Each structure stands twice: as C-alpha cells, then as structure tokens.
Amino acid sequence: MGPFLKFVIFNSGRPPLPDTGQWLLLALNEKLPEAVVEILRAHIIGLHHYLMLFIMLAFSVLFESVKAPGLGLGARYMFTMAVGRLLRAITFASTILPSARPWCASSRYSIPGHPHRWAQKYYVPYASDANAIRQVIERDIAYVDTVNYTADYRPDWGSMSFLIDFLRPNTSEGSSWYSLLKKAGGGCNDLVYSGHMFVAVLTAMAWTEAYGGFSSVLIWLLVMHSAQREVRERHHYSVDCVVAIYVGILLWKMTGFIWSAKGGTGDSRLTKLGKIQGRLLQAAKDSDMDEVRELLKDVELGNQESPKQGPSKVLYSVTAQGRLRLGRCSHGTRRVLQLHVKLGCSFWLRKSMFS
C-alpha cells in the first residue's frame, strides 16, 4: 500500500487522527511508577515470537503435548489467517486513513509534485471547504474542474505498464518496475486492522484451545502488552488493535465450527475402543473369537460421545495393555488384536497429521 499512497499524496503534511488510546497511555506515563512504564515500553515479545509459538503448537501433537489433530490445528490457524488477511485488505483499501506517523511518506518515497487525477477530481477541491462538501452531498456529483498539471512520467514496463497509474514513478527512480516494487516495503497510511495484533490474537486463541490454564493467561497478557506498544509507538491507532482482537476471536470461533466436523469417525472408533478394552482383552485371554469379532464390529458401528481424554492416550492405554496380555492369547486371537491395534494406529496418525 506504500505505492498506493503515492498517487493520492495523502500523508504530505496531513496530521494523524485524534486517538484517545494514545492520550490515555501518555497520561498513564505521568501517573504510573517509572518501573511500570519501562515494562510497558519494553520490547518483550514481537511478531516472530508469536509465529514461533504457532509452529510449536502445530507440531506439539507429535510429542503428546496436545490432543489430536495436531497439524489440523496449524491448518485451522493458516485458514483463519488467510480469511482475516483478505478481510483486512478489503477494509484498508476501501478508505484511506492518515498514518499515525505523518512524516512516513515524505521520508520513504519520492512523492510526485501534484496529486493523482482521481484525487484532483474527487478529493482535493472539497477536502478543506465545508461549503464545497455540502454541495457535493446535495449534487452527488464532482462539479469542480481539475487543474491541468504536467503529465506524469511513464516508463516502458511492457505488460506491467498498467501499474504506472498506481505506482507513479519518477525519472530518478529508473525504468525498472521490479526495483520500484522492492523499494515499496509496506505502506504509510493506516491499515485497519492491525496485522501484527491479528497474528498475536490467533496464536493466543490456538494456545488457549490446546493448553488453557495459566499459560494461556500469560499469552493473553503478552497480547495486551503488544497492543499497547503498537499504539504507544504509533504503528497503529487504538481502533486498529481493538478491531484486530475481536475479529481474531470471532474468526477463530467460526473456523472451529468448520473444523469440528472433521475426524468424527476416528474419534468415535477410538472412544468405543477405550470403553470396551477390558471386555476385548478378556475375550482374547479366553480365546473367544466370536466375542472378539462382535466387539470389533461394535467398534466399527459405534458412534459414542467424545472421550474425556485424548484419542492418543486411549490408543496408548489399549496398546500397552494389549502388549502385556497378548502372550496369553491363542495365535488366531493374537493376530486379530494385532490387526486391530494397527488399524487404531493408522486412524490416529491420519487424524493427527493430516486432518
């Protein structure tokens, strides 16, 4: 969005919006003890730390730290991230807001000497005149004639020449559109809502769902610390952080509804297996093949409510006890139980890694 700013020249001398959140933080700096203020200012956690926590969560099922599905949690995270980023792009592209750092555009970009033709026609003549704005509302049409400025520099970019109207390069920047894009490096207008805070909230929601307890409280405290630091350092307005928090929570809840329909068959089978494991092992000990077959048939057809413990723990319990008692079984019964344990393992692995 940095090049987009160059065609409207919105941040040149434009003051930032009044932000009560920024005023509150400045007032607290005068009231709170110096040690507390220094903690609030400290760079305790950054975006890369939240991404590292997400990676740990995605693979922690392999170490029995969270219940299956494991990488399914990561897939849900990335899907929610994609939806949130799309909504964010639609939001900040619809209305251009001035940056919380008004010097940004002039210090980072070579700004053209006159506004883009859209700004000349639809924005500049009415920006500072209340009567002109009233007439625009009454007439509902742009009525001021635009000024005839010198034509913009138009390099030969071949098939990418359509970008010239948006990037508006100068002669000093050369004719390479690729080098210009590399110099863009982000925008100078306010992007509603905060992408950094959205990532932090999704990580906190994933952590809360996987672990809960006091560790999730700590993660949410870090999210709140990151939010006030974004506002304190003028990277975003307070509204950007507030909207990012509730959008992240709502989107995570919505994708949980989508993901909850996955893996139900594997859960019910493992749940049923955990409930009948005593009877199954007793039938194997007594070499009662008919009883074993009936119990395995019930596992395939059963659709019981979800267990209180994770499927991996149920499977581990059945497998461990089965290994202790298989030595007492006949050869045919032992083969049936071994096959059933393998099927249970395949169900769990498929659910853990790919659901």
Tab-separated table of C-alpha atoms in Angstrom:
chain	number	residue	atom	x	y	z
A	1	MET	CA	0.000	0.000	0.000
A	2	GLY	CA	3.002	2.337	0.058
A	3	PRO	CA	2.881	2.896	-3.733
A	4	PHE	CA	-0.881	3.354	-3.450
A	5	LEU	CA	-0.218	6.284	-1.127
A	6	LYS	CA	1.977	7.887	-3.757
A	7	PHE	CA	-0.905	8.519	-6.120
A	8	VAL	CA	-3.066	10.329	-3.591
A	9	ILE	CA	-0.331	12.168	-1.645
A	10	PHE	CA	-2.426	11.913	1.466
A	11	ASN	CA	0.264	11.959	4.143
A	12	SER	CA	2.107	15.067	2.970
A	13	GLY	CA	1.534	17.421	5.896
A	14	ARG	CA	-1.613	15.575	6.957
A	15	PRO	CA	-1.884	15.334	10.786
A	16	PRO	CA	-2.761	11.962	12.324
A	17	LEU	CA	-6.257	11.284	13.592
A	18	PRO	CA	-7.043	12.072	17.261
A	19	ASP	CA	-6.631	8.854	19.245
A	20	THR	CA	-7.936	8.656	22.812
A	21	GLY	CA	-5.949	5.467	23.362
A	22	GLN	CA	-2.697	7.325	22.694
A	23	TRP	CA	-3.761	10.120	25.017
A	24	LEU	CA	-4.560	7.607	27.766
A	25	LEU	CA	-1.131	5.981	27.507
A	26	LEU	CA	0.594	9.367	27.680
A	27	ALA	CA	-1.470	10.226	30.753
A	28	LEU	CA	-0.561	6.909	32.406
A	29	ASN	CA	3.128	7.643	31.817
A	30	GLU	CA	2.727	10.560	34.225
A	31	LYS	CA	0.747	8.604	36.835
A	32	LEU	CA	2.361	5.149	36.938
A	33	PRO	CA	5.699	4.344	38.607
A	34	GLU	CA	8.718	4.627	36.339
A	35	ALA	CA	9.446	0.892	36.598
A	36	VAL	CA	5.962	0.024	35.356
A	37	VAL	CA	6.239	2.471	32.470
A	38	GLU	CA	9.566	0.941	31.443
A	39	ILE	CA	7.978	-2.508	31.415
A	40	LEU	CA	5.161	-1.214	29.206
A	41	ARG	CA	7.716	0.309	26.837
A	42	ALA	CA	9.945	-2.791	26.708
A	43	HIS	CA	10.077	-4.966	23.580
A	44	ILE	CA	9.214	-8.178	25.419
A	45	ILE	CA	7.615	-10.081	22.542
A	46	GLY	CA	7.414	-9.486	18.819
A	47	LEU	CA	5.682	-10.872	15.757
A	48	HIS	CA	8.315	-13.563	15.196
A	49	HIS	CA	7.766	-14.876	18.730
A	50	TYR	CA	4.046	-15.402	18.063
A	51	LEU	CA	4.862	-17.217	14.831
A	52	MET	CA	7.330	-19.446	16.702
A	53	LEU	CA	4.611	-20.304	19.231
A	54	PHE	CA	2.293	-21.221	16.370
A	55	ILE	CA	4.892	-23.587	14.874
A	56	MET	CA	5.392	-25.215	18.280
A	57	LEU	CA	1.643	-25.745	18.584
A	58	ALA	CA	1.314	-27.228	15.106
A	59	PHE	CA	3.894	-29.948	15.823
A	60	SER	CA	3.388	-30.464	19.572
A	61	VAL	CA	0.937	-33.334	18.944
A	62	LEU	CA	3.934	-35.426	17.893
A	63	PHE	CA	5.230	-35.148	21.464
A	64	GLU	CA	1.898	-35.913	23.179
A	65	SER	CA	1.611	-32.267	24.309
A	66	VAL	CA	-1.815	-31.637	22.778
A	67	LYS	CA	-4.640	-33.884	21.674
A	68	ALA	CA	-5.001	-34.884	18.035
A	69	PRO	CA	-5.450	-33.487	15.441
A	70	GLY	CA	-2.023	-31.923	15.508
A	71	LEU	CA	-1.290	-30.348	12.172
A	72	GLY	CA	-5.040	-29.817	11.884
A	73	LEU	CA	-4.585	-27.063	14.453
A	74	GLY	CA	-1.970	-25.495	12.189
A	75	ALA	CA	-4.219	-25.862	9.152
A	76	ARG	CA	-7.037	-24.144	11.016
A	77	TYR	CA	-4.626	-21.363	12.038
A	78	MET	CA	-3.483	-20.759	8.461
A	79	PHE	CA	-7.033	-20.875	7.083
A	80	THR	CA	-8.186	-18.333	9.677
A	81	MET	CA	-5.143	-16.197	8.868
A	82	ALA	CA	-5.998	-16.235	5.152
A	83	VAL	CA	-9.607	-15.185	5.791
A	84	GLY	CA	-8.506	-12.439	8.189
A	85	ARG	CA	-5.902	-11.080	5.779
A	86	LEU	CA	-8.463	-10.943	2.978
A	87	LEU	CA	-10.918	-9.028	5.164
A	88	ARG	CA	-8.120	-6.711	6.280
A	89	ALA	CA	-7.130	-5.892	2.691
A	90	ILE	CA	-10.738	-5.119	1.786
A	91	THR	CA	-11.059	-2.896	4.869
A	92	PHE	CA	-7.987	-0.692	4.464
A	93	ALA	CA	-8.337	-0.424	0.684
A	94	SER	CA	-11.882	0.902	0.957
A	95	THR	CA	-10.961	4.079	2.904
A	96	ILE	CA	-7.518	5.697	3.123
A	97	LEU	CA	-6.688	6.892	6.629
A	98	PRO	CA	-3.719	9.140	7.519
A	99	SER	CA	-0.716	7.481	9.091
A	100	ALA	CA	-0.040	7.722	12.804
A	101	ARG	CA	3.452	8.779	11.675
A	102	PRO	CA	2.842	11.784	9.370
A	103	TRP	CA	6.488	12.017	8.237
A	104	CYS	CA	6.435	8.495	6.818
A	105	ALA	CA	5.574	9.155	3.162
A	106	SER	CA	7.918	12.101	2.625
A	107	SER	CA	10.853	10.267	4.230
A	108	ARG	CA	10.402	6.965	2.403
A	109	TYR	CA	9.131	7.835	-1.061
A	110	SER	CA	9.849	10.238	-3.881
A	111	ILE	CA	6.410	11.875	-3.980
A	112	PRO	CA	5.202	13.397	-7.284
A	113	GLY	CA	4.684	17.141	-7.400
A	114	HIS	CA	0.922	17.011	-7.942
A	115	PRO	CA	-1.995	14.778	-6.906
A	116	HIS	CA	-3.202	11.838	-8.896
A	117	ARG	CA	-6.045	12.653	-11.303
A	118	TRP	CA	-8.585	10.842	-9.106
A	119	ALA	CA	-7.551	12.903	-6.087
A	120	GLN	CA	-7.671	16.091	-8.194
A	121	LYS	CA	-11.219	15.401	-9.295
A	122	TYR	CA	-12.885	13.704	-6.349
A	123	TYR	CA	-10.972	14.760	-3.242
A	124	VAL	CA	-8.662	17.804	-3.402
A	125	PRO	CA	-11.221	20.517	-4.337
A	126	TYR	CA	-13.501	19.567	-1.448
A	127	ALA	CA	-11.031	18.468	1.231
A	128	SER	CA	-10.836	21.706	3.226
A	129	ASP	CA	-14.041	23.557	2.283
A	130	ALA	CA	-17.172	22.700	4.254
A	131	ASN	CA	-19.431	24.504	1.764
A	132	ALA	CA	-17.904	22.535	-1.113
A	133	ILE	CA	-18.539	19.275	0.743
A	134	ARG	CA	-22.170	20.326	1.326
A	135	GLN	CA	-22.629	20.986	-2.397
A	136	VAL	CA	-21.110	17.618	-3.269
A	137	ILE	CA	-23.624	15.973	-0.952
A	138	GLU	CA	-26.532	17.919	-2.471
A	139	ARG	CA	-25.495	17.473	-6.110
A	140	ASP	CA	-23.977	13.997	-5.687
A	141	ILE	CA	-21.512	14.743	-8.486
A	142	ALA	CA	-17.978	16.138	-8.755
A	143	TYR	CA	-18.525	19.662	-10.074
A	144	VAL	CA	-15.068	21.346	-9.822
A	145	ASP	CA	-12.846	21.406	-12.923
A	146	THR	CA	-9.490	19.710	-12.416
A	147	VAL	CA	-6.182	21.529	-12.824
A	148	ASN	CA	-4.063	20.663	-15.864
A	149	TYR	CA	-0.778	19.509	-14.399
A	150	THR	CA	2.250	18.288	-16.313
A	151	ALA	CA	1.756	14.724	-17.499
A	152	ASP	CA	3.298	12.001	-15.310
A	153	TYR	CA	6.475	10.222	-16.295
A	154	ARG	CA	5.586	6.931	-17.988
A	155	PRO	CA	8.431	4.415	-18.382
A	156	ASP	CA	8.168	1.428	-20.699
A	157	TRP	CA	7.239	-1.525	-18.470
A	158	GLY	CA	5.757	-3.674	-21.189
A	159	SER	CA	2.956	-5.886	-19.919
A	160	MET	CA	3.279	-4.320	-16.443
A	161	SER	CA	2.601	-0.775	-17.647
A	162	PHE	CA	-0.835	-0.791	-16.010
A	163	LEU	CA	0.978	-0.376	-12.662
A	164	ILE	CA	2.264	3.084	-13.664
A	165	ASP	CA	-1.035	4.777	-12.776
A	166	PHE	CA	-0.795	3.396	-9.234
A	167	LEU	CA	2.945	3.493	-8.542
A	168	ARG	CA	3.587	6.836	-10.331
A	169	PRO	CA	7.389	6.527	-10.736
A	170	ASN	CA	9.729	9.483	-11.280
A	171	THR	CA	12.583	9.673	-13.734
A	172	SER	CA	15.108	9.407	-10.898
A	173	GLU	CA	13.704	6.003	-9.940
A	174	GLY	CA	14.627	4.418	-13.237
A	175	SER	CA	12.543	2.354	-15.591
A	176	SER	CA	12.576	-0.956	-13.737
A	177	TRP	CA	9.171	-1.674	-12.196
A	178	TYR	CA	10.685	-4.576	-10.267
A	179	SER	CA	13.208	-2.449	-8.382
A	180	LEU	CA	10.435	0.017	-7.564
A	181	LEU	CA	8.298	-2.743	-6.076
A	182	LYS	CA	11.204	-3.944	-3.976
A	183	LYS	CA	11.642	-0.436	-2.578
A	184	ALA	CA	7.981	-0.223	-1.570
A	185	GLY	CA	8.440	-2.081	1.737
A	186	GLY	CA	4.942	-1.525	3.114
A	187	GLY	CA	2.637	1.426	3.384
A	188	CYS	CA	2.463	4.810	5.054
A	189	ASN	CA	-1.279	5.047	5.534
A	190	ASP	CA	-3.072	3.467	8.470
A	191	LEU	CA	-4.038	-0.140	7.771
A	192	VAL	CA	-7.240	-1.122	9.565
A	193	TYR	CA	-6.968	-3.510	11.337
A	194	SER	CA	-3.526	-4.344	12.723
A	195	GLY	CA	-1.963	-7.400	11.089
A	196	HIS	CA	0.534	-7.838	13.951
A	197	MET	CA	-2.256	-7.926	16.504
A	198	PHE	CA	-4.298	-10.319	14.379
A	199	VAL	CA	-1.409	-12.809	14.365
A	200	ALA	CA	-0.963	-12.394	18.127
A	201	VAL	CA	-4.666	-13.000	18.829
A	202	LEU	CA	-4.805	-16.115	16.634
A	203	THR	CA	-1.760	-17.513	18.429
A	204	ALA	CA	-3.364	-16.817	21.808
A	205	MET	CA	-6.629	-18.458	20.740
A	206	ALA	CA	-4.819	-21.546	19.442
A	207	TRP	CA	-2.758	-21.794	22.626
A	208	THR	CA	-5.866	-21.419	24.803
A	209	GLU	CA	-7.646	-24.191	22.918
A	210	ALA	CA	-4.648	-26.522	23.051
A	211	TYR	CA	-3.454	-25.963	26.626
A	212	GLY	CA	-5.604	-23.494	28.563
A	213	GLY	CA	-4.787	-22.800	32.195
A	214	PHE	CA	-2.318	-20.246	33.493
A	215	SER	CA	-0.084	-20.466	30.421
A	216	SER	CA	-2.898	-19.116	28.227
A	217	VAL	CA	-3.427	-16.266	30.709
A	218	LEU	CA	0.239	-15.377	30.277
A	219	ILE	CA	-0.106	-15.426	26.479
A	220	TRP	CA	-3.102	-13.083	26.620
A	221	LEU	CA	-1.197	-10.706	28.910
A	222	LEU	CA	1.561	-10.616	26.296
A	223	VAL	CA	-1.049	-9.880	23.617
A	224	MET	CA	-2.331	-6.925	25.660
A	225	HIS	CA	1.255	-5.714	26.111
A	226	SER	CA	1.827	-5.903	22.357
A	227	ALA	CA	-1.400	-3.973	21.709
A	228	GLN	CA	-0.485	-1.043	23.941
A	229	ARG	CA	3.020	-0.959	22.478
A	230	GLU	CA	1.626	-0.777	18.921
A	231	VAL	CA	-0.372	2.286	19.979
A	232	ARG	CA	2.420	3.755	22.104
A	233	GLU	CA	4.950	3.596	19.258
A	234	ARG	CA	2.442	4.992	16.720
A	235	HIS	CA	2.453	1.944	14.469
A	236	HIS	CA	-1.346	1.837	14.649
A	237	TYR	CA	-4.292	3.688	16.079
A	238	SER	CA	-6.120	2.189	19.052
A	239	VAL	CA	-9.049	1.206	16.859
A	240	ASP	CA	-6.761	-0.999	14.742
A	241	CYS	CA	-5.742	-3.058	17.775
A	242	VAL	CA	-9.270	-3.261	19.211
A	243	VAL	CA	-10.772	-4.417	15.909
A	244	ALA	CA	-7.939	-6.948	15.395
A	245	ILE	CA	-8.658	-8.501	18.800
A	246	TYR	CA	-12.367	-9.115	18.340
A	247	VAL	CA	-12.059	-10.046	14.645
A	248	GLY	CA	-9.381	-12.612	15.522
A	249	ILE	CA	-11.531	-14.123	18.287
A	250	LEU	CA	-14.679	-14.264	16.141
A	251	LEU	CA	-12.900	-15.752	13.114
A	252	TRP	CA	-11.232	-18.415	15.271
A	253	LYS	CA	-14.600	-19.390	16.725
A	254	MET	CA	-16.146	-19.577	13.257
A	255	THR	CA	-13.391	-21.784	11.843
A	256	GLY	CA	-13.743	-24.006	14.919
A	257	PHE	CA	-17.286	-24.721	13.782
A	258	ILE	CA	-15.951	-25.753	10.364
A	259	TRP	CA	-13.120	-27.898	11.735
A	260	SER	CA	-15.307	-29.655	14.323
A	261	ALA	CA	-16.931	-31.748	11.599
A	262	LYS	CA	-13.617	-33.374	10.693
A	263	GLY	CA	-12.321	-36.613	12.143
A	264	GLY	CA	-15.568	-37.611	13.864
A	265	THR	CA	-15.403	-41.219	12.699
A	266	GLY	CA	-11.899	-41.744	14.018
A	267	ASP	CA	-12.842	-40.183	17.370
A	268	SER	CA	-15.892	-42.415	17.812
A	269	ARG	CA	-13.939	-45.565	16.986
A	270	LEU	CA	-11.165	-44.766	19.412
A	271	THR	CA	-13.702	-43.793	22.068
A	272	LYS	CA	-15.568	-47.058	21.664
A	273	LEU	CA	-12.285	-48.947	21.723
A	274	GLY	CA	-11.358	-47.329	25.022
A	275	LYS	CA	-14.708	-48.286	26.546
A	276	ILE	CA	-14.611	-51.964	25.570
A	277	GLN	CA	-10.918	-52.610	26.004
A	278	GLY	CA	-11.470	-54.651	29.187
A	279	ARG	CA	-14.012	-56.941	27.551
A	280	LEU	CA	-11.881	-57.221	24.418
A	281	LEU	CA	-8.788	-58.294	26.335
A	282	GLN	CA	-10.784	-60.752	28.457
A	283	ALA	CA	-12.261	-62.330	25.312
A	284	ALA	CA	-8.769	-62.573	23.824
A	285	LYS	CA	-7.497	-64.195	27.010
A	286	ASP	CA	-10.327	-66.756	26.859
A	287	SER	CA	-9.670	-67.356	23.121
A	288	ASP	CA	-13.314	-66.467	22.394
A	289	MET	CA	-13.075	-65.478	18.727
A	290	ASP	CA	-16.821	-64.930	18.342
A	291	GLU	CA	-16.825	-62.420	21.187
A	292	VAL	CA	-13.757	-60.657	19.716
A	293	ARG	CA	-15.458	-60.357	16.341
A	294	GLU	CA	-18.635	-58.948	17.912
A	295	LEU	CA	-16.697	-56.384	19.899
A	296	LEU	CA	-14.714	-55.273	16.844
A	297	LYS	CA	-17.954	-54.987	14.909
A	298	ASP	CA	-19.360	-52.728	17.641
A	299	VAL	CA	-16.258	-50.526	17.355
A	300	GLU	CA	-16.830	-50.085	13.621
A	301	LEU	CA	-20.517	-49.270	14.041
A	302	GLY	CA	-20.320	-47.335	17.305
A	303	ASN	CA	-20.840	-43.583	17.436
A	304	GLN	CA	-20.451	-42.681	21.088
A	305	GLU	CA	-19.891	-39.247	22.643
A	306	SER	CA	-16.352	-37.845	22.689
A	307	PRO	CA	-13.983	-39.148	25.400
A	308	LYS	CA	-12.670	-37.059	28.245
A	309	GLN	CA	-9.110	-37.969	27.362
A	310	GLY	CA	-7.359	-37.570	24.045
A	311	PRO	CA	-7.530	-40.346	21.424
A	312	SER	CA	-3.771	-40.748	21.595
A	313	LYS	CA	-3.977	-41.574	25.314
A	314	VAL	CA	-6.791	-44.086	24.768
A	315	LEU	CA	-4.833	-45.734	21.994
A	316	TYR	CA	-1.697	-45.824	24.127
A	317	SER	CA	-3.597	-47.427	27.021
A	318	VAL	CA	-5.155	-50.097	24.827
A	319	THR	CA	-1.881	-50.799	23.062
A	320	ALA	CA	0.131	-51.060	26.290
A	321	GLN	CA	-2.331	-53.390	27.995
A	322	GLY	CA	-2.728	-55.423	24.859
A	323	ARG	CA	1.014	-55.985	24.608
A	324	LEU	CA	1.097	-57.211	28.222
A	325	ARG	CA	-1.679	-59.736	27.662
A	326	LEU	CA	-1.196	-60.882	24.072
A	327	GLY	CA	1.224	-63.508	25.273
A	328	ARG	CA	-1.670	-65.329	26.962
A	329	CYS	CA	-3.806	-65.445	23.802
A	330	SER	CA	-4.057	-68.044	21.082
A	331	HIS	CA	-2.292	-67.394	17.789
A	332	GLY	CA	-5.505	-66.546	15.885
A	333	THR	CA	-6.774	-64.165	18.562
A	334	ARG	CA	-3.362	-62.529	18.796
A	335	ARG	CA	-3.391	-61.875	15.046
A	336	VAL	CA	-6.857	-60.266	15.253
A	337	LEU	CA	-5.851	-57.973	18.122
A	338	GLN	CA	-2.592	-57.000	16.445
A	339	LEU	CA	-4.512	-56.086	13.303
A	340	HIS	CA	-6.975	-54.030	15.332
A	341	VAL	CA	-4.190	-52.135	17.110
A	342	LYS	CA	-2.583	-51.364	13.755
A	343	LEU	CA	-5.912	-50.065	12.440
A	344	GLY	CA	-6.268	-47.881	15.520
A	345	CYS	CA	-2.750	-46.517	14.997
A	346	SER	CA	-3.479	-45.719	11.359
A	347	PHE	CA	-6.691	-43.886	12.295
A	348	TRP	CA	-4.876	-41.803	14.895
A	349	LEU	CA	-1.868	-40.984	12.702
A	350	ARG	CA	-4.038	-39.954	9.768
A	351	LYS	CA	-6.139	-37.730	12.034
A	352	SER	CA	-3.101	-36.257	13.803
A	353	MET	CA	-1.055	-35.379	10.771
A	354	PHE	CA	-3.492	-34.527	8.003
A	355	SER	CA	-6.916	-33.607	9.383
